[in-house]
Amino acid sequence: NHSPVCHSRHIHRTHPTPQIHPTCHYNPVDSHWWGQHHISDNVVMILDRENKRGLNKIETYERFRHNCEHSRDRLIEILYERQKNGQRVVGYGATAKSTTVLNYCKIGPDLVEFISDTTPIKQGKFSPGVHIPIRPYEDFKNKYPENALLFAWNHKKEILEKESDYKGHWMTHLYEEYI
């Protein structure tokens, strides 16, 4: 008396023996079978690696949420502090990552004056959701702000080399990381 073959991926990540969703066939003798399909050794290896990193535990995701909220709150606090002290903050690099950070943190043009970007097609537009203007790189360089919020942090090394004349304060969304 077998259930229909499972066509969805309802595998609960506990190792060594995964618990399969009740509508799936499961062969308890060989834990490397998924319905009618063999689970490759690579999948088992990845599941094992994820389990060792705690990705099968809700506490891992609760800690991640807490860290995100803490970073968001601290970044907003720092931006308000800079604004209160009369300092300008300009974003550097209109990236997809910047859109995520700005929208999650609900940071708008009241805290970040504009985002500088060298891509002509982005210039004259606004950051999605929070409507921060995207302006040409020359606007950054011609009147350096006291603070630059680096959104293209994956290119930090190259940007810092390019911007060696900038004497202001670099920061990222990770409030601990001041460059």
Coordinates of N, CA, C and O in Angstrom, one line a residue:
N1 N 0.8 -1.2 0.0 CA 0.0 0.0 0.0 C 0.9 1.2 0.0 O 1.3 1.7 1.0
H2 N 1.2 1.7 -1.2 CA 2.1 2.9 -1.3 C 1.3 4.1 -1.7 O 0.3 4.1 -2.4
S3 N 1.8 5.3 -1.3 CA 1.3 6.6 -1.6 C 1.7 6.9 -3.1 O 2.7 6.3 -3.6
P4 N 1.1 7.9 -3.7 CA 1.6 8.3 -5.0 C 3.0 8.8 -4.9 O 3.4 9.3 -3.9
V5 N 3.7 8.8 -6.1 CA 5.0 9.3 -6.1 C 5.0 10.8 -5.8 O 4.2 11.5 -6.3
C6 N 5.9 11.3 -5.1 CA 6.0 12.7 -4.7 C 6.6 13.5 -5.9 O 7.7 13.1 -6.4
H7 N 6.0 14.5 -6.3 CA 6.5 15.4 -7.4 C 7.0 16.7 -6.8 O 7.5 17.5 -7.6
S8 N 6.9 16.9 -5.5 CA 7.4 18.1 -4.9 C 8.6 17.7 -4.1 O 8.9 16.6 -3.8
R9 N 9.3 18.7 -3.6 CA 10.5 18.5 -2.9 C 10.3 18.7 -1.4 O 10.8 19.6 -0.8
H10 N 9.4 17.9 -0.8 CA 9.1 18.0 0.7 C 10.0 17.1 1.5 O 9.6 16.1 2.0
I11 N 11.3 17.4 1.5 CA 12.2 16.6 2.3 C 12.6 17.4 3.5 O 13.0 18.5 3.4
H12 N 12.4 16.8 4.7 CA 12.7 17.5 5.9 C 14.2 17.2 6.2 O 14.5 16.1 6.3
R13 N 15.0 18.2 6.4 CA 16.4 18.0 6.4 C 16.9 17.6 7.7 O 17.4 18.4 8.5
T14 N 16.8 16.3 8.0 CA 17.4 15.7 9.1 C 18.3 14.6 8.6 O 17.9 13.9 7.7
H15 N 19.5 14.4 9.1 CA 20.4 13.4 8.6 C 20.8 12.5 9.7 O 20.8 12.9 10.8
P16 N 21.0 11.2 9.4 CA 21.3 10.6 8.1 C 20.1 10.2 7.4 O 20.1 9.9 6.2
T17 N 18.9 10.0 8.0 CA 17.7 9.5 7.3 C 16.7 10.6 7.2 O 16.1 11.0 8.2
P18 N 16.6 11.1 6.0 CA 15.6 12.2 5.8 C 14.2 11.7 6.0 O 13.8 10.6 5.8
Q19 N 13.3 12.6 6.6 CA 11.9 12.3 6.7 C 11.2 12.8 5.5 O 11.3 14.0 5.2
I20 N 10.6 11.9 4.7 CA 10.0 12.3 3.5 C 8.5 12.6 3.7 O 7.9 12.0 4.6
H21 N 8.0 13.6 3.0 CA 6.6 14.0 3.0 C 5.8 12.7 2.9 O 6.1 11.8 2.1
P22 N 4.6 12.6 3.6 CA 3.8 11.4 3.6 C 3.3 11.0 2.2 O 3.0 9.8 2.0
T23 N 3.3 11.9 1.2 CA 2.8 11.5 -0.1 C 3.9 10.9 -1.0 O 3.7 10.7 -2.2
C24 N 5.1 10.7 -0.5 CA 6.2 10.3 -1.2 C 6.6 8.8 -0.9 O 6.4 8.4 0.2
H25 N 7.0 8.1 -1.9 CA 7.6 6.8 -1.6 C 8.9 6.9 -0.9 O 9.7 7.8 -1.2
Y26 N 9.2 6.1 0.0 CA 10.5 6.1 0.7 C 10.9 4.7 0.9 O 10.2 3.9 1.5
N27 N 12.1 4.4 0.6 CA 12.7 3.1 0.8 C 13.6 3.2 2.0 O 14.7 3.7 1.9
P28 N 13.2 2.7 3.2 CA 14.0 2.8 4.4 C 15.3 2.0 4.3 O 16.2 2.3 5.1
V29 N 15.4 1.1 3.4 CA 16.7 0.3 3.3 C 17.7 1.2 2.7 O 18.9 1.1 3.1
D30 N 17.4 2.0 1.7 CA 18.3 2.8 1.0 C 17.9 4.3 1.1 O 16.9 4.7 0.4
S31 N 18.5 5.1 2.0 CA 18.0 6.5 2.2 C 18.4 7.4 1.0 O 18.2 8.5 1.1
H32 N 19.0 6.8 0.0 CA 19.3 7.7 -1.2 C 18.3 7.6 -2.3 O 18.6 7.8 -3.5
W33 N 17.1 7.2 -2.0 CA 16.0 7.2 -3.0 C 15.0 8.2 -2.7 O 14.6 8.4 -1.5
W34 N 14.5 8.9 -3.7 CA 13.5 9.9 -3.6 C 12.4 9.5 -4.6 O 12.5 9.6 -5.8
G35 N 11.3 9.0 -4.0 CA 10.2 8.5 -4.9 C 10.8 7.4 -5.8 O 11.4 6.4 -5.3
Q36 N 10.8 7.6 -7.1 CA 11.3 6.7 -8.0 C 12.7 7.1 -8.5 O 13.3 6.5 -9.4
H37 N 13.3 8.1 -7.9 CA 14.5 8.7 -8.4 C 15.6 8.5 -7.3 O 15.4 8.7 -6.1
H38 N 16.8 8.1 -7.8 CA 17.9 8.0 -6.9 C 18.4 9.4 -6.5 O 18.5 10.3 -7.3
I39 N 18.7 9.6 -5.2 CA 19.3 10.8 -4.7 C 20.8 10.7 -4.9 O 21.4 9.8 -4.3
S40 N 21.4 11.6 -5.6 CA 22.9 11.5 -5.9 C 23.7 11.7 -4.6 O 23.2 12.4 -3.7
D41 N 24.9 11.2 -4.6 CA 25.8 11.4 -3.5 C 26.0 12.9 -3.2 O 26.2 13.3 -2.1
N42 N 26.0 13.7 -4.3 CA 26.3 15.1 -4.2 C 25.1 15.8 -3.3 O 25.4 16.6 -2.5
V43 N 23.9 15.4 -3.6 CA 22.8 15.9 -2.8 C 22.9 15.5 -1.3 O 22.8 16.4 -0.4
V44 N 23.3 14.3 -1.1 CA 23.4 13.8 0.3 C 24.6 14.6 1.0 O 24.4 15.0 2.1
M45 N 25.6 14.8 0.2 CA 26.8 15.6 0.7 C 26.4 17.0 1.1 O 26.7 17.6 2.1
I46 N 25.6 17.7 0.2 CA 25.2 19.0 0.4 C 24.2 19.1 1.6 O 24.3 20.0 2.5
L47 N 23.3 18.2 1.7 CA 22.4 18.1 2.9 C 23.2 18.0 4.2 O 22.9 18.6 5.2
D48 N 24.2 17.1 4.1 CA 25.0 16.9 5.3 C 25.8 18.2 5.7 O 25.8 18.6 6.8
R49 N 26.3 18.9 4.7 CA 27.0 20.2 4.9 C 26.0 21.2 5.5 O 26.4 21.9 6.4
E50 N 24.8 21.3 4.9 CA 23.8 22.2 5.5 C 23.5 21.9 6.9 O 23.3 22.8 7.7
N51 N 23.3 20.6 7.2 CA 23.0 20.2 8.6 C 24.1 20.6 9.5 O 23.8 21.1 10.6
K52 N 25.3 20.4 9.1 CA 26.5 20.7 10.0 C 26.5 22.2 10.3 O 27.0 22.7 11.3
R53 N 26.0 23.0 9.3 CA 26.0 24.5 9.5 C 24.8 24.9 10.2 O 24.6 26.1 10.4
G54 N 23.9 24.0 10.6 CA 22.7 24.4 11.3 C 21.6 24.8 10.5 O 20.6 25.4 11.0
L55 N 21.6 24.6 9.1 CA 20.5 25.1 8.3 C 19.3 24.3 8.4 O 18.3 24.6 7.8
N56 N 19.3 23.2 9.2 CA 18.1 22.5 9.4 C 17.4 22.9 10.8 O 16.5 22.2 11.2
K57 N 17.9 23.9 11.4 CA 17.4 24.4 12.7 C 16.8 25.8 12.6 O 17.4 26.7 12.1
I58 N 15.6 25.9 13.2 CA 15.0 27.2 13.2 C 15.8 28.3 13.9 O 15.8 29.5 13.5
E59 N 16.6 27.9 14.9 CA 17.4 28.8 15.6 C 18.4 29.6 14.7 O 18.7 30.8 14.9
T60 N 18.9 28.9 13.7 CA 19.8 29.5 12.7 C 19.1 30.7 12.0 O 19.7 31.8 11.9
Y61 N 17.9 30.5 11.6 CA 17.2 31.5 10.9 C 16.7 32.7 11.8 O 16.6 33.8 11.4
E62 N 16.4 32.3 13.1 CA 16.0 33.3 14.1 C 17.2 34.2 14.4 O 17.1 35.4 14.5
R63 N 18.4 33.6 14.5 CA 19.6 34.4 14.7 C 19.9 35.3 13.5 O 20.3 36.4 13.7
F64 N 19.7 34.8 12.3 CA 19.9 35.6 11.1 C 19.0 36.8 11.1 O 19.4 37.9 10.8
R65 N 17.7 36.5 11.4 CA 16.7 37.6 11.4 C 17.1 38.7 12.5 O 17.1 39.9 12.2
H66 N 17.5 38.2 13.6 CA 18.0 39.1 14.7 C 19.2 40.0 14.2 O 19.2 41.2 14.4
N67 N 20.1 39.3 13.6 CA 21.3 40.0 13.1 C 20.9 41.1 12.0 O 21.5 42.2 12.0
C68 N 20.0 40.7 11.1 CA 19.5 41.6 10.1 C 18.9 42.8 10.7 O 19.1 44.0 10.4
E69 N 18.0 42.6 11.7 CA 17.3 43.7 12.4 C 18.3 44.6 13.1 O 18.1 45.8 13.1
H70 N 19.2 44.0 13.8 CA 20.2 44.8 14.5 C 21.1 45.6 13.6 O 21.3 46.8 13.8
S71 N 21.5 45.1 12.4 CA 22.3 45.8 11.4 C 21.4 47.0 10.9 O 21.9 48.1 10.7
R72 N 20.1 46.7 10.6 CA 19.2 47.7 10.1 C 19.1 48.9 11.1 O 19.3 50.0 10.7
D73 N 18.8 48.5 12.3 CA 18.6 49.5 13.3 C 19.8 50.4 13.6 O 19.8 51.6 13.7
R74 N 21.0 49.7 13.6 CA 22.3 50.5 13.8 C 22.6 51.4 12.6 O 23.0 52.5 12.8
L75 N 22.4 50.9 11.4 CA 22.6 51.7 10.2 C 21.7 53.0 10.2 O 22.2 54.1 10.0
I76 N 20.5 52.8 10.5 CA 19.5 53.9 10.6 C 20.0 54.9 11.6 O 20.0 56.1 11.4
E77 N 20.4 54.4 12.8 CA 20.8 55.2 13.9 C 22.0 56.1 13.4 O 22.1 57.3 13.7
I78 N 23.0 55.4 12.8 CA 24.2 56.1 12.3 C 23.8 57.2 11.3 O 24.3 58.3 11.3
L79 N 22.9 56.9 10.3 CA 22.5 57.9 9.3 C 21.8 59.1 10.0 O 22.1 60.2 9.6
Y80 N 21.0 58.8 10.9 CA 20.3 60.0 11.6 C 21.3 60.8 12.4 O 21.2 62.0 12.4
E81 N 22.3 60.1 13.0 CA 23.4 60.8 13.7 C 24.1 61.7 12.8 O 24.4 62.9 13.1
R82 N 24.5 61.2 11.6 CA 25.2 62.0 10.6 C 24.4 63.2 10.2 O 24.9 64.3 10.0
Q83 N 23.1 63.0 9.9 CA 22.2 64.0 9.5 C 22.1 65.1 10.6 O 22.2 66.3 10.3
K84 N 22.0 64.7 11.8 CA 21.8 65.6 12.9 C 23.1 66.5 13.0 O 23.0 67.7 13.4
N85 N 24.3 65.9 12.7 CA 25.5 66.7 12.7 C 25.8 67.5 11.5 O 26.9 68.0 11.3
G86 N 24.8 67.6 10.6 CA 24.9 68.4 9.4 C 25.7 67.7 8.3 O 26.2 68.4 7.4
Q87 N 26.0 66.5 8.4 CA 26.8 65.8 7.4 C 26.0 65.2 6.3 O 24.9 64.7 6.5
R88 N 26.5 65.2 5.1 CA 25.8 64.6 3.9 C 26.2 63.2 3.8 O 27.4 62.8 4.1
V89 N 25.3 62.3 3.4 CA 25.5 60.9 3.1 C 25.0 60.7 1.7 O 23.9 61.0 1.3
V90 N 26.0 60.1 0.8 CA 25.7 59.8 -0.6 C 25.9 58.4 -0.8 O 26.9 57.8 -0.3
G91 N 25.0 57.7 -1.5 CA 25.2 56.3 -1.8 C 26.2 56.1 -3.0 O 26.3 57.0 -3.8
Y92 N 26.9 55.1 -3.0 CA 27.9 54.8 -4.1 C 27.6 53.5 -4.7 O 27.8 52.4 -4.1
G93 N 27.1 53.6 -6.0 CA 26.7 52.4 -6.7 C 25.3 52.0 -6.6 O 24.8 51.5 -5.6
A94 N 24.5 52.2 -7.7 CA 23.1 51.9 -7.7 C 23.0 50.4 -8.1 O 22.7 50.1 -9.3
T95 N 23.1 49.6 -7.1 CA 23.1 48.1 -7.4 C 21.8 47.5 -7.0 O 21.0 48.1 -6.3
A96 N 21.6 46.3 -7.4 CA 20.4 45.5 -6.9 C 20.5 45.3 -5.4 O 19.5 45.4 -4.7
K97 N 21.7 45.2 -4.9 CA 21.9 45.0 -3.5 C 21.5 46.3 -2.7 O 20.9 46.2 -1.7
S98 N 21.8 47.4 -3.4 CA 21.4 48.7 -2.7 C 19.8 48.8 -2.6 O 19.3 49.2 -1.6
T99 N 19.1 48.3 -3.6 CA 17.7 48.3 -3.6 C 17.2 47.5 -2.4 O 16.3 47.9 -1.7
T100 N 17.8 46.3 -2.2 CA 17.3 45.4 -1.2 C 17.6 46.1 0.2 O 16.7 46.1 1.1
V101 N 18.8 46.6 0.4 CA 19.1 47.2 1.7 C 18.3 48.4 2.0 O 17.7 48.5 3.1
L102 N 18.1 49.3 1.0 CA 17.4 50.5 1.2 C 15.9 50.2 1.5 O 15.3 50.9 2.4
N103 N 15.3 49.3 0.8 CA 13.9 49.0 1.0 C 13.7 48.3 2.4 O 12.7 48.5 3.1
Y104 N 14.6 47.3 2.7 CA 14.5 46.6 4.0 C 14.6 47.6 5.1 O 13.9 47.5 6.1
C105 N 15.5 48.5 5.0 CA 15.8 49.5 6.1 C 14.9 50.7 6.0 O 14.9 51.5 6.9
K106 N 14.1 50.8 4.9 CA 13.2 52.0 4.7 C 14.0 53.3 4.8 O 13.6 54.3 5.4
I107 N 15.1 53.3 4.1 CA 16.0 54.5 4.0 C 15.6 55.2 2.7 O 15.7 54.6 1.6
G108 N 15.3 56.5 2.8 CA 14.9 57.3 1.6 C 15.8 58.5 1.4 O 16.9 58.6 2.1
P109 N 15.4 59.4 0.6 CA 16.2 60.6 0.3 C 16.4 61.5 1.5 O 17.2 62.5 1.4
D110 N 15.6 61.3 2.5 CA 15.8 62.1 3.8 C 17.1 61.8 4.5 O 17.6 62.6 5.2
L111 N 17.6 60.5 4.2 CA 18.9 60.1 4.9 C 20.0 60.0 3.9 O 21.2 60.1 4.3
V112 N 19.7 59.6 2.7 CA 20.7 59.4 1.6 C 20.4 60.4 0.5 O 19.4 60.2 -0.2
E113 N 21.2 61.4 0.3 CA 20.9 62.5 -0.6 C 20.7 62.0 -2.0 O 19.7 62.4 -2.7
F114 N 21.6 61.2 -2.5 CA 21.5 60.6 -3.8 C 22.4 59.4 -3.9 O 23.2 59.2 -3.0
I115 N 22.3 58.6 -5.0 CA 23.2 57.5 -5.2 C 24.0 57.9 -6.5 O 23.4 58.2 -7.5
S116 N 25.3 57.8 -6.3 CA 26.2 58.0 -7.5 C 26.4 56.8 -8.3 O 26.6 55.7 -7.7
D117 N 26.3 56.8 -9.6 CA 26.5 55.7 -10.4 C 27.1 56.1 -11.8 O 26.7 57.1 -12.3
T118 N 28.0 55.3 -12.3 CA 28.7 55.6 -13.6 C 27.9 55.1 -14.8 O 28.2 55.5 -15.9
T119 N 26.8 54.3 -14.6 CA 26.1 53.8 -15.7 C 25.1 54.8 -16.2 O 24.1 55.1 -15.5
P120 N 25.3 55.3 -17.4 CA 24.4 56.4 -17.9 C 22.9 56.0 -17.9 O 22.1 56.9 -17.6
I121 N 22.5 54.8 -18.2 CA 21.1 54.4 -18.2 C 20.4 54.5 -16.9 O 19.2 54.6 -16.8
K122 N 21.2 54.4 -15.8 CA 20.6 54.5 -14.4 C 20.5 56.0 -14.0 O 19.6 56.3 -13.1
Q123 N 21.3 56.8 -14.5 CA 21.3 58.2 -14.1 C 20.0 59.0 -14.5 O 19.5 58.7 -15.5
G124 N 19.6 59.8 -13.6 CA 18.3 60.5 -13.8 C 17.1 59.7 -13.4 O 16.0 60.2 -13.5
K125 N 17.3 58.5 -12.9 CA 16.2 57.7 -12.4 C 16.2 57.7 -10.9 O 17.0 58.4 -10.3
F126 N 15.4 56.8 -10.3 CA 15.3 56.7 -8.9 C 15.5 55.3 -8.4 O 15.1 54.4 -9.1
S127 N 16.0 55.2 -7.2 CA 16.1 53.8 -6.6 C 14.7 53.3 -6.4 O 13.8 53.9 -5.8
P128 N 14.4 52.1 -6.9 CA 13.1 51.5 -6.7 C 12.6 51.4 -5.3 O 13.3 51.0 -4.4
G129 N 11.4 51.8 -5.1 CA 10.7 51.7 -3.8 C 11.0 52.9 -2.8 O 10.1 53.3 -2.1
V130 N 12.2 53.4 -2.8 CA 12.5 54.5 -1.8 C 12.8 55.8 -2.5 O 12.9 56.8 -1.8
H131 N 12.9 55.8 -3.8 CA 12.9 57.0 -4.6 C 14.1 57.9 -4.3 O 14.0 59.2 -4.3
I132 N 15.3 57.3 -4.1 CA 16.5 58.1 -3.9 C 17.0 58.4 -5.4 O 17.1 57.5 -6.2
P133 N 17.3 59.7 -5.7 CA 17.8 60.0 -7.0 C 19.1 59.3 -7.3 O 20.0 59.2 -6.5
I134 N 19.3 58.9 -8.6 CA 20.5 58.3 -9.0 C 21.2 59.3 -9.9 O 20.6 59.7 -10.9
R135 N 22.4 59.8 -9.6 CA 23.0 60.9 -10.3 C 24.4 60.4 -10.8 O 24.9 59.4 -10.3
P136 N 24.9 61.2 -11.8 CA 26.2 60.8 -12.3 C 27.3 60.8 -11.3 O 27.3 61.6 -10.3
Y137 N 28.3 60.1 -11.6 CA 29.5 60.0 -10.7 C 30.1 61.3 -10.5 O 30.6 61.6 -9.4
E138 N 30.1 62.2 -11.5 CA 30.7 63.5 -11.4 C 30.1 64.3 -10.2 O 30.7 65.2 -9.6
D139 N 28.8 64.1 -10.0 CA 28.1 64.8 -8.8 C 28.7 64.4 -7.5 O 28.8 65.2 -6.6
F140 N 29.2 63.2 -7.4 CA 29.9 62.7 -6.2 C 31.3 63.3 -6.1 O 31.7 63.9 -5.1
K141 N 32.0 63.3 -7.2 CA 33.4 63.7 -7.3 C 33.5 65.2 -7.2 O 34.5 65.7 -6.6
N142 N 32.6 66.0 -7.8 CA 32.7 67.4 -7.8 C 32.4 68.1 -6.4 O 32.9 69.2 -6.2
K143 N 31.6 67.4 -5.6 CA 31.3 67.9 -4.3 C 31.3 66.7 -3.3 O 30.2 66.3 -3.0
Y144 N 32.4 66.2 -2.9 CA 32.5 65.1 -2.1 C 31.6 65.2 -0.8 O 31.7 66.3 -0.1
P145 N 30.9 64.2 -0.5 CA 30.1 64.3 0.8 C 31.0 63.9 1.9 O 32.1 63.3 1.7
E146 N 30.6 64.1 3.1 CA 31.3 63.7 4.3 C 31.3 62.2 4.5 O 32.2 61.6 5.0
N147 N 30.2 61.6 4.0 CA 30.0 60.1 4.1 C 29.6 59.5 2.8 O 28.7 60.0 2.2
A148 N 30.2 58.4 2.5 CA 29.8 57.6 1.3 C 29.3 56.2 1.8 O 30.1 55.5 2.4
L149 N 28.1 55.9 1.4 CA 27.5 54.6 1.8 C 27.8 53.7 0.6 O 27.1 53.8 -0.4
L150 N 28.7 52.7 0.7 CA 29.1 51.9 -0.4 C 28.1 50.7 -0.6 O 28.0 49.9 0.3
F151 N 27.5 50.8 -1.7 CA 26.5 49.7 -2.0 C 27.1 48.6 -2.9 O 26.6 47.5 -2.9
A152 N 28.2 48.9 -3.6 CA 28.9 47.9 -4.4 C 30.0 47.4 -3.6 O 31.2 47.4 -4.0
W153 N 29.7 46.9 -2.4 CA 30.7 46.4 -1.5 C 31.5 45.2 -2.0 O 32.6 45.0 -1.6
N154 N 31.0 44.5 -3.0 CA 31.7 43.4 -3.6 C 32.8 43.9 -4.5 O 33.7 43.1 -4.9
H155 N 32.9 45.2 -4.8 CA 33.9 45.8 -5.6 C 34.7 46.8 -4.7 O 35.3 47.7 -5.2
K156 N 34.7 46.6 -3.4 CA 35.3 47.5 -2.5 C 36.8 47.8 -2.8 O 37.2 49.0 -2.8
K157 N 37.5 46.8 -3.0 CA 39.0 47.0 -3.3 C 39.2 47.9 -4.5 O 39.9 48.9 -4.4
E158 N 38.5 47.6 -5.6 CA 38.7 48.4 -6.8 C 38.2 49.9 -6.6 O 38.8 50.8 -7.1
I159 N 37.1 50.0 -5.9 CA 36.5 51.3 -5.7 C 37.4 52.2 -4.8 O 37.7 53.4 -5.1
L160 N 37.9 51.6 -3.7 CA 38.8 52.4 -2.8 C 40.1 52.8 -3.6 O 40.6 53.9 -3.3
E161 N 40.6 51.9 -4.5 CA 41.8 52.3 -5.2 C 41.4 53.5 -6.2 O 42.2 54.5 -6.3
K162 N 40.3 53.4 -6.8 CA 39.8 54.4 -7.7 C 39.6 55.8 -7.0 O 39.8 56.8 -7.5
E163 N 39.1 55.7 -5.8 CA 38.7 56.8 -5.0 C 39.7 57.2 -4.0 O 39.3 57.7 -2.9
S164 N 41.0 57.1 -4.3 CA 42.0 57.4 -3.3 C 42.0 58.8 -2.9 O 42.5 59.2 -1.8
D165 N 41.5 59.7 -3.7 CA 41.4 61.2 -3.4 C 40.3 61.5 -2.4 O 40.3 62.6 -1.8
Y166 N 39.3 60.6 -2.2 CA 38.2 60.8 -1.3 C 38.7 60.7 0.1 O 39.2 59.7 0.5
K167 N 38.5 61.8 0.9 CA 39.0 61.8 2.3 C 37.8 61.7 3.3 O 38.0 61.9 4.5
G168 N 36.6 61.5 2.8 CA 35.5 61.3 3.6 C 35.4 60.0 4.3 O 36.4 59.2 4.3
H169 N 34.3 59.7 4.8 CA 34.1 58.5 5.6 C 33.3 57.4 4.8 O 32.2 57.7 4.4
W170 N 33.9 56.3 4.5 CA 33.2 55.2 3.9 C 32.5 54.3 4.9 O 33.0 54.1 6.0
M171 N 31.3 53.8 4.5 CA 30.6 52.9 5.3 C 29.8 51.9 4.5 O 29.6 52.2 3.3
T172 N 29.4 50.8 5.0 CA 28.5 49.9 4.3 C 27.3 49.7 5.2 O 27.2 50.2 6.3
H173 N 26.4 48.9 4.7 CA 25.1 48.6 5.4 C 25.4 47.7 6.7 O 24.6 47.7 7.6
L174 N 26.6 47.1 6.7 CA 27.0 46.4 7.9 C 27.7 47.4 8.8 O 28.8 47.8 8.6
Y175 N 27.0 47.9 9.8 CA 27.4 49.1 10.5 C 28.8 48.9 11.1 O 29.5 49.8 11.4
E176 N 29.2 47.6 11.4 CA 30.6 47.4 12.0 C 31.6 47.7 11.0 O 32.8 47.9 11.3
E177 N 31.3 47.6 9.7 CA 32.3 47.7 8.6 C 32.5 49.1 8.2 O 31.7 49.6 7.3
Y178 N 33.3 49.8 8.8 CA 33.7 51.1 8.3 C 35.0 51.0 7.6 O 35.9 50.3 8.1
I179 N 35.1 51.5 6.4 CA 36.3 51.3 5.6 C 37.4 52.3 5.9 O 37.1 53.5 6.0

